[in-house]
Short mmCIF file of C-alpha atoms and ligand atoms in Angstrom, two decimals:
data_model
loop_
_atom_site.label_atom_id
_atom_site.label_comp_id
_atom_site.label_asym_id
_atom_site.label_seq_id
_atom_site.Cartn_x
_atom_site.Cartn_y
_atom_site.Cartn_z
CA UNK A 1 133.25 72.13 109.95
CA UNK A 2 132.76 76.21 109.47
CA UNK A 3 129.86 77.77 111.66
CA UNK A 4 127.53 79.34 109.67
CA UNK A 5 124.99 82.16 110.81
CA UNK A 6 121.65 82.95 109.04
CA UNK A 7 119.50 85.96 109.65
CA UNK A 8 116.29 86.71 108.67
CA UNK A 9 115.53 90.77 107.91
CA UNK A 10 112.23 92.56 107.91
CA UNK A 11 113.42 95.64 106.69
CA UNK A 12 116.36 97.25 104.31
CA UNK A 13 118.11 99.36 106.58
CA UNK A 14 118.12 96.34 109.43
CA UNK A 15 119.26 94.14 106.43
CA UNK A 16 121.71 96.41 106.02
CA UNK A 17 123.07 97.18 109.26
CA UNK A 18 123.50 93.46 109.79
CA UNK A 19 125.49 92.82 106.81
CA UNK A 20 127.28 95.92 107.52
CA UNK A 21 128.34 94.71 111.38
CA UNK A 22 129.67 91.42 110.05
CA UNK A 23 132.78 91.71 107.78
CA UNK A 24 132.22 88.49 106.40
CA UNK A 25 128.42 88.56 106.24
CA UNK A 26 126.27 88.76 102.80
CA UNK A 27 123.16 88.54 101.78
CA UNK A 28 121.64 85.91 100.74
CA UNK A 29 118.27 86.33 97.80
CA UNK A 30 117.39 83.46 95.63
CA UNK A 31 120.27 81.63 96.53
CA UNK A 32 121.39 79.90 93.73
CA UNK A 33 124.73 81.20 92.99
CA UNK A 34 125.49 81.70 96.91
CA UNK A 35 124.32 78.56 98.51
CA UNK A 36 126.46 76.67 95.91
CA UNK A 37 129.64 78.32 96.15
CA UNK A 38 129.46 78.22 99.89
CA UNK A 39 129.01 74.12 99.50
CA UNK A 40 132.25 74.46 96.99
CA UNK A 41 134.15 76.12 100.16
CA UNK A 42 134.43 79.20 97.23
CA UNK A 43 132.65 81.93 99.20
CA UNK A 44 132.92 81.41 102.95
CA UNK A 45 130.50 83.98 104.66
CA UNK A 46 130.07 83.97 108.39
CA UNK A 47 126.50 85.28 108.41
CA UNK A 48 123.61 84.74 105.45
CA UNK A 49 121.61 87.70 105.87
CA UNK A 50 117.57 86.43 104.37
CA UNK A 51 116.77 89.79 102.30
CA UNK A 52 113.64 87.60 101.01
CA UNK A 53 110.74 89.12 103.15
CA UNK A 54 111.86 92.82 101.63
CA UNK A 55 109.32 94.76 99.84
CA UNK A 56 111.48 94.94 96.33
CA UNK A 57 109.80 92.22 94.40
CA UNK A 58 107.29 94.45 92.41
CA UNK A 59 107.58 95.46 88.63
CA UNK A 60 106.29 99.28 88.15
CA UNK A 61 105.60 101.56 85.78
CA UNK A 62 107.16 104.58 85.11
CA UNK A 63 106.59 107.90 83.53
CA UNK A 64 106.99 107.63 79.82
CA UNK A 65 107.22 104.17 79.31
CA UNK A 66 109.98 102.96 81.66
CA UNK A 67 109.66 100.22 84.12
CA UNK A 68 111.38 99.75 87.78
CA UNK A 69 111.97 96.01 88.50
CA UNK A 70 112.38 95.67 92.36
CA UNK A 71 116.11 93.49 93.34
CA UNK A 72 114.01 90.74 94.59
CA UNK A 73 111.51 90.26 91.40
CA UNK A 74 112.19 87.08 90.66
CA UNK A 75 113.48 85.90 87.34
CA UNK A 76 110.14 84.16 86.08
CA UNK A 77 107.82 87.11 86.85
CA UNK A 78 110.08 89.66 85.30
CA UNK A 79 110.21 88.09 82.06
CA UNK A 80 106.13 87.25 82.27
CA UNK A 81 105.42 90.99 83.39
CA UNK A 82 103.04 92.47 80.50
CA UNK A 83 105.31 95.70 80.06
CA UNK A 84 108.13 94.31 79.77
CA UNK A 85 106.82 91.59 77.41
CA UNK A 86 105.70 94.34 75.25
CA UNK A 87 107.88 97.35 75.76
CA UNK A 88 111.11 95.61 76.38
CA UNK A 89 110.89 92.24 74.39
CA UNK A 90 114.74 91.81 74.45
CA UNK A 91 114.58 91.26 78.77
CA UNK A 92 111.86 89.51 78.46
CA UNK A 93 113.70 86.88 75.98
CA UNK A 94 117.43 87.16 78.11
CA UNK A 95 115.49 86.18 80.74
CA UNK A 96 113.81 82.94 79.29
CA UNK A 97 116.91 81.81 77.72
CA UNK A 98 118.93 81.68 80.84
CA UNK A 99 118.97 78.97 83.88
CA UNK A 100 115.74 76.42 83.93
CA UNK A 101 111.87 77.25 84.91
CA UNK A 102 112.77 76.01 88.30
CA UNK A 103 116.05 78.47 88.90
CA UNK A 104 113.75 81.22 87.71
CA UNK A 105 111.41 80.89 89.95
CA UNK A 106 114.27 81.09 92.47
CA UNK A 107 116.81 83.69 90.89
CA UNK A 108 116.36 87.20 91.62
CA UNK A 109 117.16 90.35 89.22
CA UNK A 110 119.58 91.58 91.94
CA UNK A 111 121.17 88.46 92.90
CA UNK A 112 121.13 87.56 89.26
CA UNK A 113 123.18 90.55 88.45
CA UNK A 114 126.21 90.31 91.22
CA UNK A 115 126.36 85.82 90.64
CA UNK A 116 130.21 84.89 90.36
CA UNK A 117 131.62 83.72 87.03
CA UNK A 118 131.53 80.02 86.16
CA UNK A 119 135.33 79.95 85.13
CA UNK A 120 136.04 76.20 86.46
CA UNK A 121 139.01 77.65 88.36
CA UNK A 122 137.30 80.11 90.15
CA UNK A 123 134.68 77.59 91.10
CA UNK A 124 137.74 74.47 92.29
CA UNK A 125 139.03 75.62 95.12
CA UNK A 126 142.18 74.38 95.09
CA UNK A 127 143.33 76.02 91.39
CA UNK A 128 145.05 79.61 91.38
CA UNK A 129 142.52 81.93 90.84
CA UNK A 130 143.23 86.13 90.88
CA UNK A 131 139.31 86.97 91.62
CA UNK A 132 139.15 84.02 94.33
CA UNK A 133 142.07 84.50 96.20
CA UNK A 134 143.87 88.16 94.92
CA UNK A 135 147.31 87.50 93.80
CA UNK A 136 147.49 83.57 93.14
CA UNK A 137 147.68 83.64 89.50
CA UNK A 138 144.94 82.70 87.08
CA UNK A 139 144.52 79.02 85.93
CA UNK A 140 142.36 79.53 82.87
CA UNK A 141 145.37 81.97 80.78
CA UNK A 142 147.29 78.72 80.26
CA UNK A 143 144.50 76.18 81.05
CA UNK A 144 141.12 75.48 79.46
CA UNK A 145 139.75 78.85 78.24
CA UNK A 146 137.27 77.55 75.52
CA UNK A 147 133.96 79.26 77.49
CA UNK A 148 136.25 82.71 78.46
CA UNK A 149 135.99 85.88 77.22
CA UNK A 150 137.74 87.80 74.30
CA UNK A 151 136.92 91.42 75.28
CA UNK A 152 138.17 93.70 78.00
CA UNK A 153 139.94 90.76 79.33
CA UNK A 154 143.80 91.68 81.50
CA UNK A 155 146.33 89.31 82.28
CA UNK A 156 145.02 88.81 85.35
CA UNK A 157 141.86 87.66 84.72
CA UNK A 158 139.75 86.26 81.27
CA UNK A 159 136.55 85.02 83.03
CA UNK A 160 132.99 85.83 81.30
CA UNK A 161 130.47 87.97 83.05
CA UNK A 162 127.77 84.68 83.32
CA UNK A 163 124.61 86.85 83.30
CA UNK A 164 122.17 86.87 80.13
CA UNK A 165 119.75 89.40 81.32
CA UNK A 166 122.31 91.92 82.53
CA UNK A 167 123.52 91.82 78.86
CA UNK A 168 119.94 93.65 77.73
CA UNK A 169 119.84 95.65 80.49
CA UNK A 170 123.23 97.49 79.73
CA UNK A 171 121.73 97.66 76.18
CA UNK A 172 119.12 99.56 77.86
CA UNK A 173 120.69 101.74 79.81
CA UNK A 174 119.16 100.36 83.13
CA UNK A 175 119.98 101.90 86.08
CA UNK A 176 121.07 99.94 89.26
CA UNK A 177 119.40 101.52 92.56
CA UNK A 178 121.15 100.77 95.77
CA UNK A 179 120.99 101.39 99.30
CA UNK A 180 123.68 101.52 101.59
CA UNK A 181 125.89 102.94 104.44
CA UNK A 182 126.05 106.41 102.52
CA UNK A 183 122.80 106.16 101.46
CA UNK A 184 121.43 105.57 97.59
CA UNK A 185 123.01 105.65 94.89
CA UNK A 186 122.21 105.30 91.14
CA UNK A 187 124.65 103.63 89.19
CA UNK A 188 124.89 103.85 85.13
CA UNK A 189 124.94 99.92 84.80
CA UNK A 190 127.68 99.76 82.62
CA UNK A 191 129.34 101.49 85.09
CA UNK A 192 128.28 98.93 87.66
CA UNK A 193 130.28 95.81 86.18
CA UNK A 194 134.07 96.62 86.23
CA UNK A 195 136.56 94.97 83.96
CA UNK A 196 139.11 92.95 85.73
CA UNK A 197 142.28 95.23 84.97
CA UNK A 198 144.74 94.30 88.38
CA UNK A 199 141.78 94.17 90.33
CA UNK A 200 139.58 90.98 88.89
CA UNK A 201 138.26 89.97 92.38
CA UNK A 202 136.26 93.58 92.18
CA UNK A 203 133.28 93.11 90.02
CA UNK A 204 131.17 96.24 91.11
CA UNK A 205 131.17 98.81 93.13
CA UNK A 206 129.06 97.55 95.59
CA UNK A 207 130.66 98.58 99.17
CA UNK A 208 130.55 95.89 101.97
CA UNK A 209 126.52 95.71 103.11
CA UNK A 210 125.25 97.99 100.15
CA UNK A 211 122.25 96.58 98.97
CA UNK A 212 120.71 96.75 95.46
CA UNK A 213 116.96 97.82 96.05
CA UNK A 214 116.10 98.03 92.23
CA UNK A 215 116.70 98.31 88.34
CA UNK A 216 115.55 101.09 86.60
CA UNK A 217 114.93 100.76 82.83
CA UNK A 218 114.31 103.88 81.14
CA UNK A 219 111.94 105.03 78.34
CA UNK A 220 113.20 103.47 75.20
CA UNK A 221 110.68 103.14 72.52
CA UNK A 222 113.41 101.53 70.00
CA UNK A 223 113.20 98.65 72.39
CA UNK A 224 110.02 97.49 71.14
CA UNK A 225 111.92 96.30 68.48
CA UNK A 226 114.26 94.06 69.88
CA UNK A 227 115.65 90.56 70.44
CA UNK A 228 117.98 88.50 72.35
CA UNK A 229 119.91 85.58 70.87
CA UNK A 230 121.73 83.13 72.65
CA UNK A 231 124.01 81.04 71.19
CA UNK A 232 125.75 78.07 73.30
CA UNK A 233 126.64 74.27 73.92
CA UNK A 234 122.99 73.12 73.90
CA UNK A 235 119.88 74.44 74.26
CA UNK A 236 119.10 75.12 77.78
CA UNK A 237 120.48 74.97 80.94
CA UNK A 238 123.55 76.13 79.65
CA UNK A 239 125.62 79.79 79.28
CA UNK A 240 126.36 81.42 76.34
CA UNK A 241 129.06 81.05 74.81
CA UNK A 242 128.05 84.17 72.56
CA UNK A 243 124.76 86.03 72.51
CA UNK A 244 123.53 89.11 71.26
CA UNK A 245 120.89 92.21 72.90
CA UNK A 246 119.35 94.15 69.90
CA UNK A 247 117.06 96.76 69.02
CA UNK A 248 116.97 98.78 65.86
CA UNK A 249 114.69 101.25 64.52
CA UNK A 250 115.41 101.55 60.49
CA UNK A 251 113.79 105.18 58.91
CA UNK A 252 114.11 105.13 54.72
CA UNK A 253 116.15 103.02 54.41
CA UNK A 254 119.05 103.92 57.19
CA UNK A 255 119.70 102.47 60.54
CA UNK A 256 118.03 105.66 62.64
CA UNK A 257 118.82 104.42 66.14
CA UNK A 258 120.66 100.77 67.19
CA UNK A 259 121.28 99.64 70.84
CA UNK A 260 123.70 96.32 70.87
CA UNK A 261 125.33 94.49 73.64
CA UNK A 262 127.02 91.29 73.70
CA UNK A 263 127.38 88.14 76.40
CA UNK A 264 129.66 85.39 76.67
CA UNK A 265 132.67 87.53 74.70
CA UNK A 266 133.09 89.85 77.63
CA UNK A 267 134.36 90.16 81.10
CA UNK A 268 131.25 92.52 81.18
CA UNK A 269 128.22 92.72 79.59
CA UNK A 270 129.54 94.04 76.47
CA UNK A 271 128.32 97.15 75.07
CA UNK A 272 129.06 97.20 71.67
CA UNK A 273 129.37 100.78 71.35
CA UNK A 274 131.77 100.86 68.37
CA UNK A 275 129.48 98.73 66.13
CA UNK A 276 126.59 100.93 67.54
CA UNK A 277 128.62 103.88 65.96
CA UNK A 278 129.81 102.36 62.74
CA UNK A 279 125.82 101.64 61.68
CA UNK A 280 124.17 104.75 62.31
CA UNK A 281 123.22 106.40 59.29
CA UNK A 282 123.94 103.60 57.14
CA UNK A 283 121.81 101.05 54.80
CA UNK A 284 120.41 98.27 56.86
CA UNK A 285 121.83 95.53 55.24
CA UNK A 286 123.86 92.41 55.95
CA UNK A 287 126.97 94.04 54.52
CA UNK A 288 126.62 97.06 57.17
CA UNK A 289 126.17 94.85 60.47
CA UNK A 290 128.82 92.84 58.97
CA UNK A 291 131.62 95.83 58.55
CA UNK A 292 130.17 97.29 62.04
CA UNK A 293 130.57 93.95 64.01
CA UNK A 294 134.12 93.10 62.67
CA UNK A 295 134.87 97.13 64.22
CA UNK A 296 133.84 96.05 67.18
CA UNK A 297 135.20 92.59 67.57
CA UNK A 298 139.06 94.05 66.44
CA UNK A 299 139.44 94.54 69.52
CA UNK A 300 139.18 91.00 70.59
CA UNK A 301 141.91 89.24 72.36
CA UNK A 302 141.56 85.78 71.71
CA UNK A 303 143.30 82.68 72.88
CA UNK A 304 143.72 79.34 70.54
CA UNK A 305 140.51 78.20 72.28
CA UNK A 306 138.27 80.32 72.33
CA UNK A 307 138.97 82.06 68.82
CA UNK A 308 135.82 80.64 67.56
CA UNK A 309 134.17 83.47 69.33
CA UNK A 310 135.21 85.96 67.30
CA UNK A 311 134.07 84.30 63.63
CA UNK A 312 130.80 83.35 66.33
CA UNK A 313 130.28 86.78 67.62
CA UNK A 314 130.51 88.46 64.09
CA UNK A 315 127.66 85.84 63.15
CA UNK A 316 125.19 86.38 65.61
CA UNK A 317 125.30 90.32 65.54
CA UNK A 318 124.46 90.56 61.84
CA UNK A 319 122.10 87.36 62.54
CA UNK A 320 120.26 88.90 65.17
CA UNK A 321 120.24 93.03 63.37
CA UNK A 322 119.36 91.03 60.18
CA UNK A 323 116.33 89.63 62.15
CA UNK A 324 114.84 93.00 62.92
CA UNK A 325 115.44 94.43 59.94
CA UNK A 326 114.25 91.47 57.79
CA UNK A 327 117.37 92.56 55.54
CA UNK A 328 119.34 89.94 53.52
CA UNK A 329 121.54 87.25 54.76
CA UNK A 330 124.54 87.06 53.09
C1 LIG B 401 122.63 75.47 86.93
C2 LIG B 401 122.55 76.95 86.75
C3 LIG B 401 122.36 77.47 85.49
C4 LIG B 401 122.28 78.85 85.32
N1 LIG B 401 122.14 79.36 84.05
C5 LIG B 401 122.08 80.72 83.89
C6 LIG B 401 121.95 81.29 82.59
O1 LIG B 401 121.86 80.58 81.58
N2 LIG B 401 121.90 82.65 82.49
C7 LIG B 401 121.97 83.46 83.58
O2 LIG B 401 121.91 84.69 83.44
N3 LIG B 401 122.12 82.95 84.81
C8 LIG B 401 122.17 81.61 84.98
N4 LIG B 401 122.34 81.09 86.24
C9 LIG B 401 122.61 82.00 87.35
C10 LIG B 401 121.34 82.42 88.05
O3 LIG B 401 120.60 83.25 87.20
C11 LIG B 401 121.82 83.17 89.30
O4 LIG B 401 122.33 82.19 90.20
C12 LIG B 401 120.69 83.93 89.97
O5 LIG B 401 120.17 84.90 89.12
C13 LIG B 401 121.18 84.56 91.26
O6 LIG B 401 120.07 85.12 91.92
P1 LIG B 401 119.72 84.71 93.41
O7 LIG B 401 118.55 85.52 93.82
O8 LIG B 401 119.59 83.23 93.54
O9 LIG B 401 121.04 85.23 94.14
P2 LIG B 401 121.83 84.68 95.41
O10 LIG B 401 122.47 83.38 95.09
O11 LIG B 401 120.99 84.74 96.62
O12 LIG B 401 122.93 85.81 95.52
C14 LIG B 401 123.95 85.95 94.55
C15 LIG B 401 124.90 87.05 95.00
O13 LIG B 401 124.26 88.30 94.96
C16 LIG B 401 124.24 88.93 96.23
N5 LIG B 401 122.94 89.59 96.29
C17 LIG B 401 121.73 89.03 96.11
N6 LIG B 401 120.77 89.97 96.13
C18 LIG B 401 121.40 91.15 96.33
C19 LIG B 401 120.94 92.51 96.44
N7 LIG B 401 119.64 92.84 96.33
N8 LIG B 401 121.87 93.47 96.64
C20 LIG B 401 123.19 93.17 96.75
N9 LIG B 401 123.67 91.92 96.65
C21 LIG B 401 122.78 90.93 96.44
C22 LIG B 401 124.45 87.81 97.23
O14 LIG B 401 125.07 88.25 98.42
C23 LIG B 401 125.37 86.90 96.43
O15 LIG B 401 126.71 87.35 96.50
C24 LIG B 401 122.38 79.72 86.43
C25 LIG B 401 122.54 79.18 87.72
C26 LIG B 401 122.62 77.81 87.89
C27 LIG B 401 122.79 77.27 89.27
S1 LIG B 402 139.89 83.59 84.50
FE1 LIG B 402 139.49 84.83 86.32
S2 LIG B 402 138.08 83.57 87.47
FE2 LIG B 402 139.11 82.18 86.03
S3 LIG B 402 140.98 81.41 87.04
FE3 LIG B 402 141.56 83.26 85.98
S4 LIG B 402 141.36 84.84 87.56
FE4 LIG B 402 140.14 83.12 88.25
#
């Protein structure tokens, strides 16, 4: 039996300072990645700190066309809100395609973007694990990797970042707002998930009690053409094994301005920034988003199990640009 404290805050900084007095407390949102890796003896906090009755559940408005999505907006109502429905299609569709209606109404954005990978390893307490427990080797390199990731993976670690909606939002260019001991912060969000490298068990750059107050997406007017597809084991309830955040704005003819990110390859959310490269200025055509995704996916490392990914992953992105574009399948 392990005590367990919970703590209800009424405001950020007291949420805060609590978290920040207890070495081993966190805070607890939604509570659907926490509450079951506590039960799994994964995560053993000494204090739950409640964040719930914060006021950073609201989806805003901004200047230009942009929208701020409070950390505690919860999965649902983020992918119902009108402006993101119509400005930013591609959340709004991450969003639906991930979890069940009942997690949804649960999950928050915040909590949704710092949940812990499902690599079974990680998640069986008793199997070496480098992100669990630093320095104990990693199960899945010579074990069951069919589900892990093929980009910006180390020899340390190979687990995929689980999130779908985190996967638009890098394709966005959100911004993660924080709050914490040395005050706020605005973090680039593909600066805010960190490839494993020696140091898998750091997955952002959160210090110890610093809290995530909101997501910022900014003007994008590309976005309104856009899509998210999710490719996986069946068709809900279950992660992607590949998926795909697009936009694309075509002008005669030529591929004017493309935002692309990838989930379920990575051990981010995967901005495809070579592909994005490779296609501007070019025809929009199947034979384009095919030569761009195969530059971007040459840098895949694949093991013997998952090396479906790659032939998967070159599918989907010239499935889901083809979709926009309404060019040719070939
Ligand atoms: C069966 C199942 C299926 C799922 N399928 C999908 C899927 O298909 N796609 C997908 O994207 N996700 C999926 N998920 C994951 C789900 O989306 C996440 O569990 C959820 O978004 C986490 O949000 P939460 O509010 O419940 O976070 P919590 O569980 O409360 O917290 C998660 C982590 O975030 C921290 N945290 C929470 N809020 C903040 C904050 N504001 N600032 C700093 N740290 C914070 C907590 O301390 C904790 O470490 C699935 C989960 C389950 C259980
Ligand atoms: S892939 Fe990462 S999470 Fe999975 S066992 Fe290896 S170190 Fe742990």
């Amino acid at each position: 039996m392990r005590p367990l404290n919970y703590a209800r805050a009424t405001d950020v900084d007291s949420a805060i300072a609590t978290v920040r007095e207890h070495p081993d407390g966190a805070f607890l949102a939604g509570g659907t990645t926490e509450v079951d890796l506590v039960r799994q003896n994964v995560l053993r906090p000494g204090l739950l700190v409640d964040i719930n009755d914060l006021p950073l559940d609201r989806v805003e408005d901004r200047p230009g066309g942009g929208i701020r999505i409070g950390a505690l907006a919860r999965m649902s109502e983020v992918a119902q809100a009108a402006a993101v429905v119509q400005r930013f299609p591609v959340i709004s569709q991450a969003l639906l395609l991930g979890a069940s209606a009942q997690l949804r109404n649960m999950a928050s954005l915040g909590g949704n973007l710092c949940q812990r990978v499902r690599c079974s390893y990680f998640r069986d307490a008793t199997s070496p694990c480098n992100k669990r427990d630093p320095g104990s080797g990693c199960a899945a390199l010579d074990g069951f990797s069919r589900g892990h990731a093929i980009l910006g993976t180390s020899d340390k670690c190979i687990a995929t970042h689980p999130s779908d909606v985190a996967v638009a939002l890098v394709a966005m260019d959100a911004v993660v707002h924080t709050r914490g001991p040395g005050g706020e912060r605005a973090i680039p969000i593909d600066e805010f998930f960190l490839l494993p490298g020696d140091t898998p068990e750091r997955e952002h750059p959160l210090e110890h009690g610093e809290l995530i107050v909101a997501i910022e997406v900014p003007p994008a007017p590309v976005a309104r053409h856009s899509v998210y597809l999710k490719f996986r084991d069946r068709e809900s309830y279950e992660f992607a094994l590949v998926s795909v955040a697009a936009a694309v704005r075509v002008q005669d003819g030529a591929v004017a301005d493309v935002r692309l990110a990838l989930g379920g390859v990575g051990t981010k959310p995967w901005r495809a920034r070579r592909a994005e490269q490779a296609l501007l200025g070019q025809p929009a055509g199947a034979t384009s988003f095919a030569g761009a995704a195969g530059e971007e996916l040459a840098a895949a490392t694949p093991r013997p199990l998952n090396a479906f990914k790659v032939e998967l992953a070159q599918r989907a992105i010239v499935r889901a640009l083809v979709s926009l574009t309404n060019g040719e399948m070939k």
